[in-house]
């Protein structure tokens, strides 16, 4: 039997973490392990799992902090501490990386109403001089993301000296 599938949009993102004590990256619900003041490496991949090209893709990541919520699903993430960015994110060709100091940036392209209590993101291509103030990242893809194509981003953060053993920053 043949079943015709016309157009299937299937954009997906996968965020992995590897702490200083880990040899491999973990994916939620698993988590990485680090030490106070230890490194935390993040790898985010955006993948076109559909069968049609997608243009003008935009992804937003809100970095972990105590009291944080998800980007689209705004339920609490229950992070116990806040890692800090240690270097700018290295962009791939055709992708622009934007930085914001907003912990709850307005994101009408994801949540049309805001979400509640959001603040203007004031996105900037230039990271602030003090990377400790970066709270959100935005990835804008110029051109087309073809079926099966993906983009991968890596960045490093540092756990605070006050991070408690076995506590998590989502």
mmCIF file of N, CA and C in Angstrom, residues 2-136:
data_model
loop_
_atom_site.group_PDB
_atom_site.id
_atom_site.type_symbol
_atom_site.label_atom_id
_atom_site.label_comp_id
_atom_site.label_asym_id
_atom_site.label_seq_id
_atom_site.Cartn_x
_atom_site.Cartn_y
_atom_site.Cartn_z
ATOM 1 N N UNK A 2 0.533 2.177 -0.815
ATOM 2 C CA UNK A 2 1.253 3.450 -0.862
ATOM 3 C C UNK A 2 0.411 4.525 -0.208
ATOM 4 N N UNK A 3 1.070 5.335 0.557
ATOM 5 C CA UNK A 3 0.410 6.481 1.181
ATOM 6 C C UNK A 3 1.201 7.711 0.790
ATOM 7 N N UNK A 4 0.541 8.635 0.140
ATOM 8 C CA UNK A 4 1.209 9.860 -0.279
ATOM 9 C C UNK A 4 1.257 10.846 0.885
ATOM 10 N N UNK A 5 2.431 11.351 1.166
ATOM 11 C CA UNK A 5 2.613 12.380 2.176
ATOM 12 C C UNK A 5 3.027 13.634 1.435
ATOM 13 N N UNK A 6 2.169 14.634 1.475
ATOM 14 C CA UNK A 6 2.464 15.861 0.743
ATOM 15 C C UNK A 6 3.623 16.603 1.396
ATOM 16 N N UNK A 7 3.314 17.459 2.310
ATOM 17 C CA UNK A 7 4.336 18.249 2.966
ATOM 18 C C UNK A 7 4.287 18.011 4.463
ATOM 19 N N UNK A 8 5.445 17.727 5.010
ATOM 20 C CA UNK A 8 5.543 17.470 6.434
ATOM 21 C C UNK A 8 6.600 18.404 7.021
ATOM 22 N N UNK A 9 6.155 19.340 7.867
ATOM 23 C CA UNK A 9 7.075 20.235 8.543
ATOM 24 C C UNK A 9 7.501 19.542 9.828
ATOM 25 N N UNK A 10 8.793 19.439 10.039
ATOM 26 C CA UNK A 10 9.291 18.726 11.209
ATOM 27 C C UNK A 10 10.570 19.319 11.749
ATOM 28 N N UNK A 11 10.480 20.482 12.345
ATOM 29 C CA UNK A 11 11.650 21.129 12.919
ATOM 30 C C UNK A 11 11.813 20.656 14.356
ATOM 31 N N UNK A 12 13.030 20.290 14.732
ATOM 32 C CA UNK A 12 13.285 19.730 16.049
ATOM 33 C C UNK A 12 14.550 20.355 16.613
ATOM 34 N N UNK A 13 14.633 20.419 17.925
ATOM 35 C CA UNK A 13 15.867 20.865 18.569
ATOM 36 C C UNK A 13 16.236 19.869 19.650
ATOM 37 N N UNK A 14 17.518 19.727 19.848
ATOM 38 C CA UNK A 14 18.037 18.797 20.843
ATOM 39 C C UNK A 14 19.169 19.502 21.569
ATOM 40 N N UNK A 15 19.028 19.648 22.884
ATOM 41 C CA UNK A 15 20.062 20.313 23.675
ATOM 42 C C UNK A 15 20.715 19.273 24.573
ATOM 43 N N UNK A 16 22.039 19.228 24.495
ATOM 44 C CA UNK A 16 22.818 18.278 25.289
ATOM 45 C C UNK A 16 23.707 19.061 26.246
ATOM 46 N N UNK A 17 24.115 18.401 27.337
ATOM 47 C CA UNK A 17 25.004 19.021 28.308
ATOM 48 C C UNK A 17 26.082 18.016 28.716
ATOM 49 N N UNK A 18 27.297 18.549 28.928
ATOM 50 C CA UNK A 18 28.405 17.716 29.424
ATOM 51 C C UNK A 18 29.127 18.532 30.488
ATOM 52 N N UNK A 19 29.075 18.017 31.709
ATOM 53 C CA UNK A 19 29.755 18.683 32.809
ATOM 54 C C UNK A 19 31.225 18.286 32.856
ATOM 55 N N UNK A 20 31.964 18.957 33.704
ATOM 56 C CA UNK A 20 33.401 18.709 33.831
ATOM 57 C C UNK A 20 33.710 17.261 34.210
ATOM 58 N N UNK A 21 32.795 16.595 34.909
ATOM 59 C CA UNK A 21 33.022 15.217 35.350
ATOM 60 C C UNK A 21 32.505 14.173 34.356
ATOM 61 N N UNK A 22 31.978 14.603 33.220
ATOM 62 C CA UNK A 22 31.369 13.694 32.244
ATOM 63 C C UNK A 22 32.302 13.437 31.067
ATOM 64 N N UNK A 23 32.160 12.252 30.477
ATOM 65 C CA UNK A 23 32.922 11.935 29.259
ATOM 66 C C UNK A 23 32.052 12.065 28.010
ATOM 67 N N UNK A 24 30.728 12.071 28.196
ATOM 68 C CA UNK A 24 29.800 12.189 27.074
ATOM 69 C C UNK A 24 28.715 13.210 27.418
ATOM 70 N N UNK A 25 28.007 13.664 26.383
ATOM 71 C CA UNK A 25 26.888 14.588 26.568
ATOM 72 C C UNK A 25 25.655 13.816 27.028
ATOM 73 N N UNK A 26 24.838 14.467 27.863
ATOM 74 C CA UNK A 26 23.577 13.900 28.337
ATOM 75 C C UNK A 26 22.421 14.708 27.760
ATOM 76 N N UNK A 27 21.257 14.059 27.649
ATOM 77 C CA UNK A 27 20.034 14.692 27.167
ATOM 78 C C UNK A 27 18.958 14.500 28.233
ATOM 79 N N UNK A 28 18.121 15.528 28.436
ATOM 80 C CA UNK A 28 17.013 15.445 29.395
ATOM 81 C C UNK A 28 16.237 14.155 29.176
ATOM 82 N N UNK A 29 15.884 13.422 30.208
ATOM 83 C CA UNK A 29 15.886 13.785 31.623
ATOM 84 C C UNK A 29 17.215 13.525 32.338
ATOM 85 N N UNK A 30 18.217 12.991 31.643
ATOM 86 C CA UNK A 30 19.538 12.840 32.242
ATOM 87 C C UNK A 30 20.202 14.209 32.313
ATOM 88 N N UNK A 31 21.261 14.307 33.065
ATOM 89 C CA UNK A 31 21.924 15.601 33.242
ATOM 90 C C UNK A 31 23.425 15.408 33.412
ATOM 91 N N UNK A 32 24.160 16.482 33.212
ATOM 92 C CA UNK A 32 25.605 16.451 33.347
ATOM 93 C C UNK A 32 26.024 16.638 34.798
ATOM 94 N N UNK A 33 27.294 16.344 35.053
ATOM 95 C CA UNK A 33 27.849 16.464 36.401
ATOM 96 C C UNK A 33 29.090 17.348 36.355
ATOM 97 N N UNK A 34 29.123 18.329 37.226
ATOM 98 C CA UNK A 34 30.290 19.202 37.305
ATOM 99 C C UNK A 34 30.597 19.454 38.768
ATOM 100 N N UNK A 35 31.530 20.327 39.034
ATOM 101 C CA UNK A 35 31.931 20.686 40.387
ATOM 102 C C UNK A 35 31.742 22.195 40.538
ATOM 103 N N UNK A 36 31.715 22.699 41.770
ATOM 104 C CA UNK A 36 31.657 24.153 41.927
ATOM 105 C C UNK A 36 32.810 24.807 41.153
ATOM 106 N N UNK A 37 32.497 25.859 40.412
ATOM 107 C CA UNK A 37 33.428 26.554 39.517
ATOM 108 C C UNK A 37 33.858 25.694 38.330
ATOM 109 N N UNK A 38 33.179 24.574 38.111
ATOM 110 C CA UNK A 38 33.534 23.672 37.017
ATOM 111 C C UNK A 38 32.885 24.070 35.707
ATOM 112 N N UNK A 39 33.386 23.511 34.627
ATOM 113 C CA UNK A 39 32.847 23.828 33.300
ATOM 114 C C UNK A 39 31.584 23.031 33.012
ATOM 115 N N UNK A 40 30.742 23.626 32.192
ATOM 116 C CA UNK A 40 29.514 23.002 31.713
ATOM 117 C C UNK A 40 29.437 23.319 30.223
ATOM 118 N N UNK A 41 29.508 22.292 29.384
ATOM 119 C CA UNK A 41 29.465 22.479 27.936
ATOM 120 C C UNK A 41 28.083 22.133 27.420
ATOM 121 N N UNK A 42 27.552 23.031 26.586
ATOM 122 C CA UNK A 42 26.247 22.813 25.990
ATOM 123 C C UNK A 42 26.405 22.617 24.484
ATOM 124 N N UNK A 43 25.579 21.767 23.940
ATOM 125 C CA UNK A 43 25.528 21.550 22.492
ATOM 126 C C UNK A 43 24.052 21.526 22.103
ATOM 127 N N UNK A 44 23.663 22.462 21.255
ATOM 128 C CA UNK A 44 22.283 22.500 20.773
ATOM 129 C C UNK A 44 22.283 22.246 19.275
ATOM 130 N N UNK A 45 21.380 21.372 18.864
ATOM 131 C CA UNK A 45 21.259 21.034 17.452
ATOM 132 C C UNK A 45 19.835 21.324 16.996
ATOM 133 N N UNK A 46 19.718 22.027 15.873
ATOM 134 C CA UNK A 46 18.431 22.301 15.234
ATOM 135 C C UNK A 46 18.401 21.452 13.970
ATOM 136 N N UNK A 47 17.360 20.631 13.815
ATOM 137 C CA UNK A 47 17.289 19.650 12.735
ATOM 138 C C UNK A 47 15.975 19.791 11.976
ATOM 139 N N UNK A 48 16.049 19.760 10.650
ATOM 140 C CA UNK A 48 14.837 19.716 9.835
ATOM 141 C C UNK A 48 14.511 18.242 9.584
ATOM 142 N N UNK A 49 13.564 17.697 10.355
ATOM 143 C CA UNK A 49 13.158 16.299 10.221
ATOM 144 C C UNK A 49 12.006 16.127 9.230
ATOM 145 N N UNK A 50 11.553 17.226 8.658
ATOM 146 C CA UNK A 50 10.444 17.173 7.705
ATOM 147 C C UNK A 50 10.930 16.837 6.306
ATOM 148 N N UNK A 51 10.007 16.951 5.349
ATOM 149 C CA UNK A 51 10.352 16.630 3.962
ATOM 150 C C UNK A 51 10.309 17.850 3.050
ATOM 151 N N UNK A 52 10.236 19.039 3.658
ATOM 152 C CA UNK A 52 10.251 20.272 2.859
ATOM 153 C C UNK A 52 11.284 21.237 3.452
ATOM 154 N N UNK A 53 11.862 22.095 2.642
ATOM 155 C CA UNK A 53 12.790 23.102 3.161
ATOM 156 C C UNK A 53 12.045 24.106 4.045
ATOM 157 N N UNK A 54 12.742 24.620 5.055
ATOM 158 C CA UNK A 54 12.170 25.617 5.958
ATOM 159 C C UNK A 54 13.079 26.835 5.919
ATOM 160 N N UNK A 55 12.466 28.009 5.792
ATOM 161 C CA UNK A 55 13.268 29.233 5.751
ATOM 162 C C UNK A 55 13.017 30.074 6.996
ATOM 163 N N UNK A 56 13.953 30.968 7.254
ATOM 164 C CA UNK A 56 13.843 31.935 8.346
ATOM 165 C C UNK A 56 13.593 31.279 9.707
ATOM 166 N N UNK A 57 14.391 30.275 10.027
ATOM 167 C CA UNK A 57 14.258 29.573 11.304
ATOM 168 C C UNK A 57 14.859 30.427 12.417
ATOM 169 N N UNK A 58 14.175 30.469 13.544
ATOM 170 C CA UNK A 58 14.658 31.193 14.720
ATOM 171 C C UNK A 58 14.468 30.297 15.940
ATOM 172 N N UNK A 59 15.527 30.175 16.738
ATOM 173 C CA UNK A 59 15.458 29.402 17.979
ATOM 174 C C UNK A 59 15.911 30.293 19.128
ATOM 175 N N UNK A 60 15.274 30.129 20.287
ATOM 176 C CA UNK A 60 15.616 30.907 21.480
ATOM 177 C C UNK A 60 15.922 29.939 22.606
ATOM 178 N N UNK A 61 16.961 30.260 23.362
ATOM 179 C CA UNK A 61 17.310 29.478 24.548
ATOM 180 C C UNK A 61 17.441 30.429 25.725
ATOM 181 N N UNK A 62 16.727 30.132 26.800
ATOM 182 C CA UNK A 62 16.865 30.890 28.039
ATOM 183 C C UNK A 62 17.804 30.085 28.921
ATOM 184 N N UNK A 63 18.914 30.695 29.305
ATOM 185 C CA UNK A 63 19.916 29.992 30.092
ATOM 186 C C UNK A 63 19.388 29.727 31.502
ATOM 187 N N UNK A 64 19.861 28.655 32.147
ATOM 188 C CA UNK A 64 19.331 28.290 33.472
ATOM 189 C C UNK A 64 19.575 29.361 34.540
ATOM 190 N N UNK A 65 18.620 29.503 35.451
ATOM 191 C CA UNK A 65 18.763 30.348 36.636
ATOM 192 C C UNK A 65 17.695 29.931 37.634
ATOM 193 N N UNK A 66 17.892 30.261 38.896
ATOM 194 C CA UNK A 66 16.929 29.922 39.939
ATOM 195 C C UNK A 66 15.626 30.658 39.647
ATOM 196 N N UNK A 67 14.523 29.914 39.522
ATOM 197 C CA UNK A 67 13.217 30.489 39.208
ATOM 198 C C UNK A 67 12.900 30.496 37.725
ATOM 199 N N UNK A 68 13.698 29.828 36.913
ATOM 200 C CA UNK A 68 13.499 29.847 35.456
ATOM 201 C C UNK A 68 12.299 29.011 35.016
ATOM 202 N N UNK A 69 11.875 29.302 33.781
ATOM 203 C CA UNK A 69 10.804 28.533 33.149
ATOM 204 C C UNK A 69 11.266 28.155 31.746
ATOM 205 N N UNK A 70 10.498 27.288 31.101
ATOM 206 C CA UNK A 70 10.826 26.891 29.746
ATOM 207 C C UNK A 70 10.580 28.016 28.751
ATOM 208 N N UNK A 71 11.115 27.850 27.550
ATOM 209 C CA UNK A 71 10.991 28.862 26.504
ATOM 210 C C UNK A 71 9.575 28.867 25.936
ATOM 211 N N UNK A 72 9.069 27.702 25.549
ATOM 212 C CA UNK A 72 7.716 27.591 24.989
ATOM 213 C C UNK A 72 6.739 27.092 26.044
ATOM 214 N N UNK A 73 7.107 26.048 26.741
ATOM 215 C CA UNK A 73 6.320 25.527 27.857
ATOM 216 C C UNK A 73 6.832 26.263 29.091
ATOM 217 N N UNK A 74 6.069 27.214 29.569
ATOM 218 C CA UNK A 74 6.558 28.118 30.608
ATOM 219 C C UNK A 74 6.377 27.586 32.030
ATOM 220 N N UNK A 75 6.278 26.275 32.161
ATOM 221 C CA UNK A 75 6.257 25.705 33.512
ATOM 222 C C UNK A 75 7.654 25.847 34.132
ATOM 223 N N UNK A 76 7.727 25.913 35.467
ATOM 224 C CA UNK A 76 9.028 26.043 36.128
ATOM 225 C C UNK A 76 9.964 24.878 35.777
ATOM 226 N N UNK A 77 11.249 25.215 35.564
ATOM 227 C CA UNK A 77 12.269 24.190 35.290
ATOM 228 C C UNK A 77 12.967 23.750 36.572
ATOM 229 N N UNK A 78 12.833 24.548 37.625
ATOM 230 C CA UNK A 78 13.400 24.219 38.936
ATOM 231 C C UNK A 78 14.921 24.134 38.956
ATOM 232 N N UNK A 79 15.578 25.016 38.243
ATOM 233 C CA UNK A 79 17.035 25.070 38.320
ATOM 234 C C UNK A 79 17.446 25.522 39.719
ATOM 235 N N UNK A 80 18.494 24.902 40.255
ATOM 236 C CA UNK A 80 18.959 25.209 41.612
ATOM 237 C C UNK A 80 20.112 26.214 41.625
ATOM 238 N N UNK A 81 20.689 26.497 40.464
ATOM 239 C CA UNK A 81 21.788 27.461 40.374
ATOM 240 C C UNK A 81 21.891 27.975 38.951
ATOM 241 N N UNK A 82 22.723 29.033 38.765
ATOM 242 C CA UNK A 82 22.845 29.674 37.456
ATOM 243 C C UNK A 82 24.283 29.595 36.973
ATOM 244 N N UNK A 83 24.523 28.828 35.903
ATOM 245 C CA UNK A 83 25.851 28.869 35.301
ATOM 246 C C UNK A 83 26.021 30.176 34.530
ATOM 247 N N UNK A 84 27.268 30.569 34.297
ATOM 248 C CA UNK A 84 27.526 31.812 33.563
ATOM 249 C C UNK A 84 28.296 31.509 32.287
ATOM 250 N N UNK A 85 27.963 32.237 31.251
ATOM 251 C CA UNK A 85 28.610 32.093 29.952
ATOM 252 C C UNK A 85 30.076 32.508 30.076
ATOM 253 N N UNK A 86 30.990 31.704 29.515
ATOM 254 C CA UNK A 86 32.417 32.019 29.625
ATOM 255 C C UNK A 86 33.024 32.519 28.319
ATOM 256 N N UNK A 87 32.317 32.311 27.202
ATOM 257 C CA UNK A 87 32.789 32.830 25.918
ATOM 258 C C UNK A 87 31.596 32.938 24.977
ATOM 259 N N UNK A 88 31.697 33.802 23.970
ATOM 260 C CA UNK A 88 30.592 33.921 23.014
ATOM 261 C C UNK A 88 30.347 32.596 22.282
ATOM 262 N N UNK A 89 29.130 32.418 21.806
ATOM 263 C CA UNK A 89 28.771 31.233 21.028
ATOM 264 C C UNK A 89 29.377 31.381 19.634
ATOM 265 N N UNK A 90 30.015 30.337 19.140
ATOM 266 C CA UNK A 90 30.605 30.376 17.793
ATOM 267 C C UNK A 90 29.523 30.077 16.766
ATOM 268 N N UNK A 91 29.246 31.035 15.872
ATOM 269 C CA UNK A 91 28.190 30.800 14.886
ATOM 270 C C UNK A 91 28.688 29.984 13.701
ATOM 271 N N UNK A 92 27.784 29.239 13.088
ATOM 272 C CA UNK A 92 28.056 28.572 11.823
ATOM 273 C C UNK A 92 27.740 29.564 10.717
ATOM 274 N N UNK A 93 28.273 29.307 9.539
ATOM 275 C CA UNK A 93 27.961 30.166 8.391
ATOM 276 C C UNK A 93 26.454 30.199 8.184
ATOM 277 N N UNK A 94 25.903 31.376 7.956
ATOM 278 C CA UNK A 94 24.476 31.531 7.698
ATOM 279 C C UNK A 94 23.629 31.648 8.948
ATOM 280 N N UNK A 95 24.258 31.668 10.137
ATOM 281 C CA UNK A 95 23.519 31.775 11.391
ATOM 282 C C UNK A 95 24.039 32.975 12.173
ATOM 283 N N UNK A 96 23.125 33.770 12.681
ATOM 284 C CA UNK A 96 23.486 34.906 13.526
ATOM 285 C C UNK A 96 23.123 34.576 14.966
ATOM 286 N N UNK A 97 24.019 34.867 15.882
ATOM 287 C CA UNK A 97 23.796 34.631 17.310
ATOM 288 C C UNK A 97 23.513 35.968 17.973
ATOM 289 N N UNK A 98 22.394 36.036 18.692
ATOM 290 C CA UNK A 98 22.012 37.241 19.412
ATOM 291 C C UNK A 98 22.052 36.956 20.909
ATOM 292 N N UNK A 99 22.349 37.999 21.685
ATOM 293 C CA UNK A 99 22.471 37.896 23.134
ATOM 294 C C UNK A 99 21.482 38.842 23.787
ATOM 295 N N UNK A 100 20.976 38.424 24.960
ATOM 296 C CA UNK A 100 20.068 39.273 25.727
ATOM 297 C C UNK A 100 20.380 39.103 27.211
ATOM 298 N N UNK A 101 20.143 40.164 27.961
ATOM 299 C CA UNK A 101 20.297 40.096 29.415
ATOM 300 C C UNK A 101 18.951 39.820 30.098
ATOM 301 N N UNK A 102 17.896 39.621 29.316
ATOM 302 C CA UNK A 102 16.557 39.371 29.867
ATOM 303 C C UNK A 102 16.402 37.910 30.280
ATOM 304 N N UNK A 103 15.925 37.691 31.514
ATOM 305 C CA UNK A 103 15.679 36.322 31.980
ATOM 306 C C UNK A 103 14.353 35.769 31.465
ATOM 307 N N UNK A 104 13.432 36.655 31.142
ATOM 308 C CA UNK A 104 12.140 36.260 30.592
ATOM 309 C C UNK A 104 11.855 37.158 29.388
ATOM 310 N N UNK A 105 12.627 36.966 28.300
ATOM 311 C CA UNK A 105 12.461 37.863 27.152
ATOM 312 C C UNK A 105 11.110 37.678 26.479
ATOM 313 N N UNK A 106 10.523 38.769 26.038
ATOM 314 C CA UNK A 106 9.310 38.648 25.224
ATOM 315 C C UNK A 106 9.708 37.906 23.953
ATOM 316 N N UNK A 107 8.888 36.953 23.541
ATOM 317 C CA UNK A 107 9.186 36.115 22.386
ATOM 318 C C UNK A 107 7.918 35.844 21.593
ATOM 319 N N UNK A 108 7.378 36.895 20.951
ATOM 320 C CA UNK A 108 6.092 36.776 20.259
ATOM 321 C C UNK A 108 6.116 35.760 19.124
ATOM 322 N N UNK A 109 7.286 35.444 18.587
ATOM 323 C CA UNK A 109 7.359 34.437 17.529
ATOM 324 C C UNK A 109 7.121 33.023 18.069
ATOM 325 N N UNK A 110 7.182 32.863 19.407
ATOM 326 C CA UNK A 110 6.951 31.559 20.034
ATOM 327 C C UNK A 110 5.670 31.583 20.859
ATOM 328 N N UNK A 111 5.489 32.643 21.649
ATOM 329 C CA UNK A 111 4.293 32.824 22.483
ATOM 330 C C UNK A 111 3.729 34.199 22.131
ATOM 331 N N UNK A 112 2.654 34.220 21.366
ATOM 332 C CA UNK A 112 2.148 35.482 20.815
ATOM 333 C C UNK A 112 1.803 36.512 21.880
ATOM 334 N N UNK A 113 1.401 36.066 23.061
ATOM 335 C CA UNK A 113 0.994 37.003 24.110
ATOM 336 C C UNK A 113 2.160 37.479 24.967
ATOM 337 N N UNK A 114 3.360 37.011 24.693
ATOM 338 C CA UNK A 114 4.442 37.533 25.518
ATOM 339 C C UNK A 114 5.593 36.609 25.814
ATOM 340 N N UNK A 115 5.557 35.834 26.849
ATOM 341 C CA UNK A 115 4.563 35.412 27.848
ATOM 342 C C UNK A 115 4.374 36.434 28.976
ATOM 343 N N UNK A 116 3.522 36.075 29.943
ATOM 344 C CA UNK A 116 3.220 36.978 31.057
ATOM 345 C C UNK A 116 4.507 37.394 31.759
ATOM 346 N N UNK A 117 4.592 38.682 32.062
ATOM 347 C CA UNK A 117 5.729 39.207 32.806
ATOM 348 C C UNK A 117 7.016 39.342 32.015
ATOM 349 N N UNK A 118 6.952 39.152 30.701
ATOM 350 C CA UNK A 118 8.171 39.229 29.896
ATOM 351 C C UNK A 118 8.665 40.669 29.794
ATOM 352 N N UNK A 119 9.950 40.782 29.481
ATOM 353 C CA UNK A 119 10.562 42.092 29.285
ATOM 354 C C UNK A 119 11.168 42.141 27.887
ATOM 355 N N UNK A 120 11.297 43.328 27.312
ATOM 356 C CA UNK A 120 11.905 43.415 25.982
ATOM 357 C C UNK A 120 13.293 42.754 25.981
ATOM 358 N N UNK A 121 13.552 41.960 24.982
ATOM 359 C CA UNK A 121 14.812 41.211 24.925
ATOM 360 C C UNK A 121 15.996 42.109 24.568
ATOM 361 N N UNK A 122 15.760 43.135 23.751
ATOM 362 C CA UNK A 122 16.855 43.991 23.286
ATOM 363 C C UNK A 122 18.010 43.144 22.749
ATOM 364 N N UNK A 123 17.697 42.237 21.850
ATOM 365 C CA UNK A 123 18.688 41.333 21.275
ATOM 366 C C UNK A 123 19.831 42.111 20.635
ATOM 367 N N UNK A 124 21.053 41.606 20.794
ATOM 368 C CA UNK A 124 22.228 42.252 20.215
ATOM 369 C C UNK A 124 23.160 41.202 19.628
ATOM 370 N N UNK A 125 23.691 41.489 18.444
ATOM 371 C CA UNK A 125 24.690 40.605 17.840
ATOM 372 C C UNK A 125 26.018 40.670 18.590
ATOM 373 N N UNK A 126 26.225 41.743 19.317
ATOM 374 C CA UNK A 126 27.453 41.909 20.089
ATOM 375 C C UNK A 126 27.195 41.479 21.525
ATOM 376 N N UNK A 127 27.927 40.478 22.007
ATOM 377 C CA UNK A 127 27.709 40.080 23.401
ATOM 378 C C UNK A 127 28.132 41.204 24.343
ATOM 379 N N UNK A 128 27.493 41.313 25.499
ATOM 380 C CA UNK A 128 27.898 42.350 26.444
ATOM 381 C C UNK A 128 29.332 42.107 26.915
ATOM 382 N N UNK A 129 30.005 43.171 27.323
ATOM 383 C CA UNK A 129 31.385 43.055 27.804
ATOM 384 C C UNK A 129 31.466 42.072 28.976
ATOM 385 N N UNK A 130 30.448 42.082 29.827
ATOM 386 C CA UNK A 130 30.396 41.164 30.966
ATOM 387 C C UNK A 130 29.481 40.001 30.590
ATOM 388 N N UNK A 131 30.080 38.881 30.173
ATOM 389 C CA UNK A 131 29.282 37.727 29.738
ATOM 390 C C UNK A 131 28.436 37.141 30.864
ATOM 391 N N UNK A 132 28.767 37.460 32.121
ATOM 392 C CA UNK A 132 27.953 36.991 33.249
ATOM 393 C C UNK A 132 26.526 37.512 33.169
ATOM 394 N N UNK A 133 26.305 38.597 32.414
ATOM 395 C CA UNK A 133 24.975 39.198 32.344
ATOM 396 C C UNK A 133 24.094 38.580 31.257
ATOM 397 N N UNK A 134 24.657 37.710 30.410
ATOM 398 C CA UNK A 134 23.861 37.082 29.346
ATOM 399 C C UNK A 134 22.901 36.078 29.975
ATOM 400 N N UNK A 135 21.617 36.222 29.645
ATOM 401 C CA UNK A 135 20.585 35.324 30.196
ATOM 402 C C UNK A 135 19.845 34.544 29.117
ATOM 403 N N UNK A 136 19.910 35.028 27.856
ATOM 404 C CA UNK A 136 19.168 34.377 26.771
ATOM 405 C C UNK A 136 19.975 34.460 25.483
#
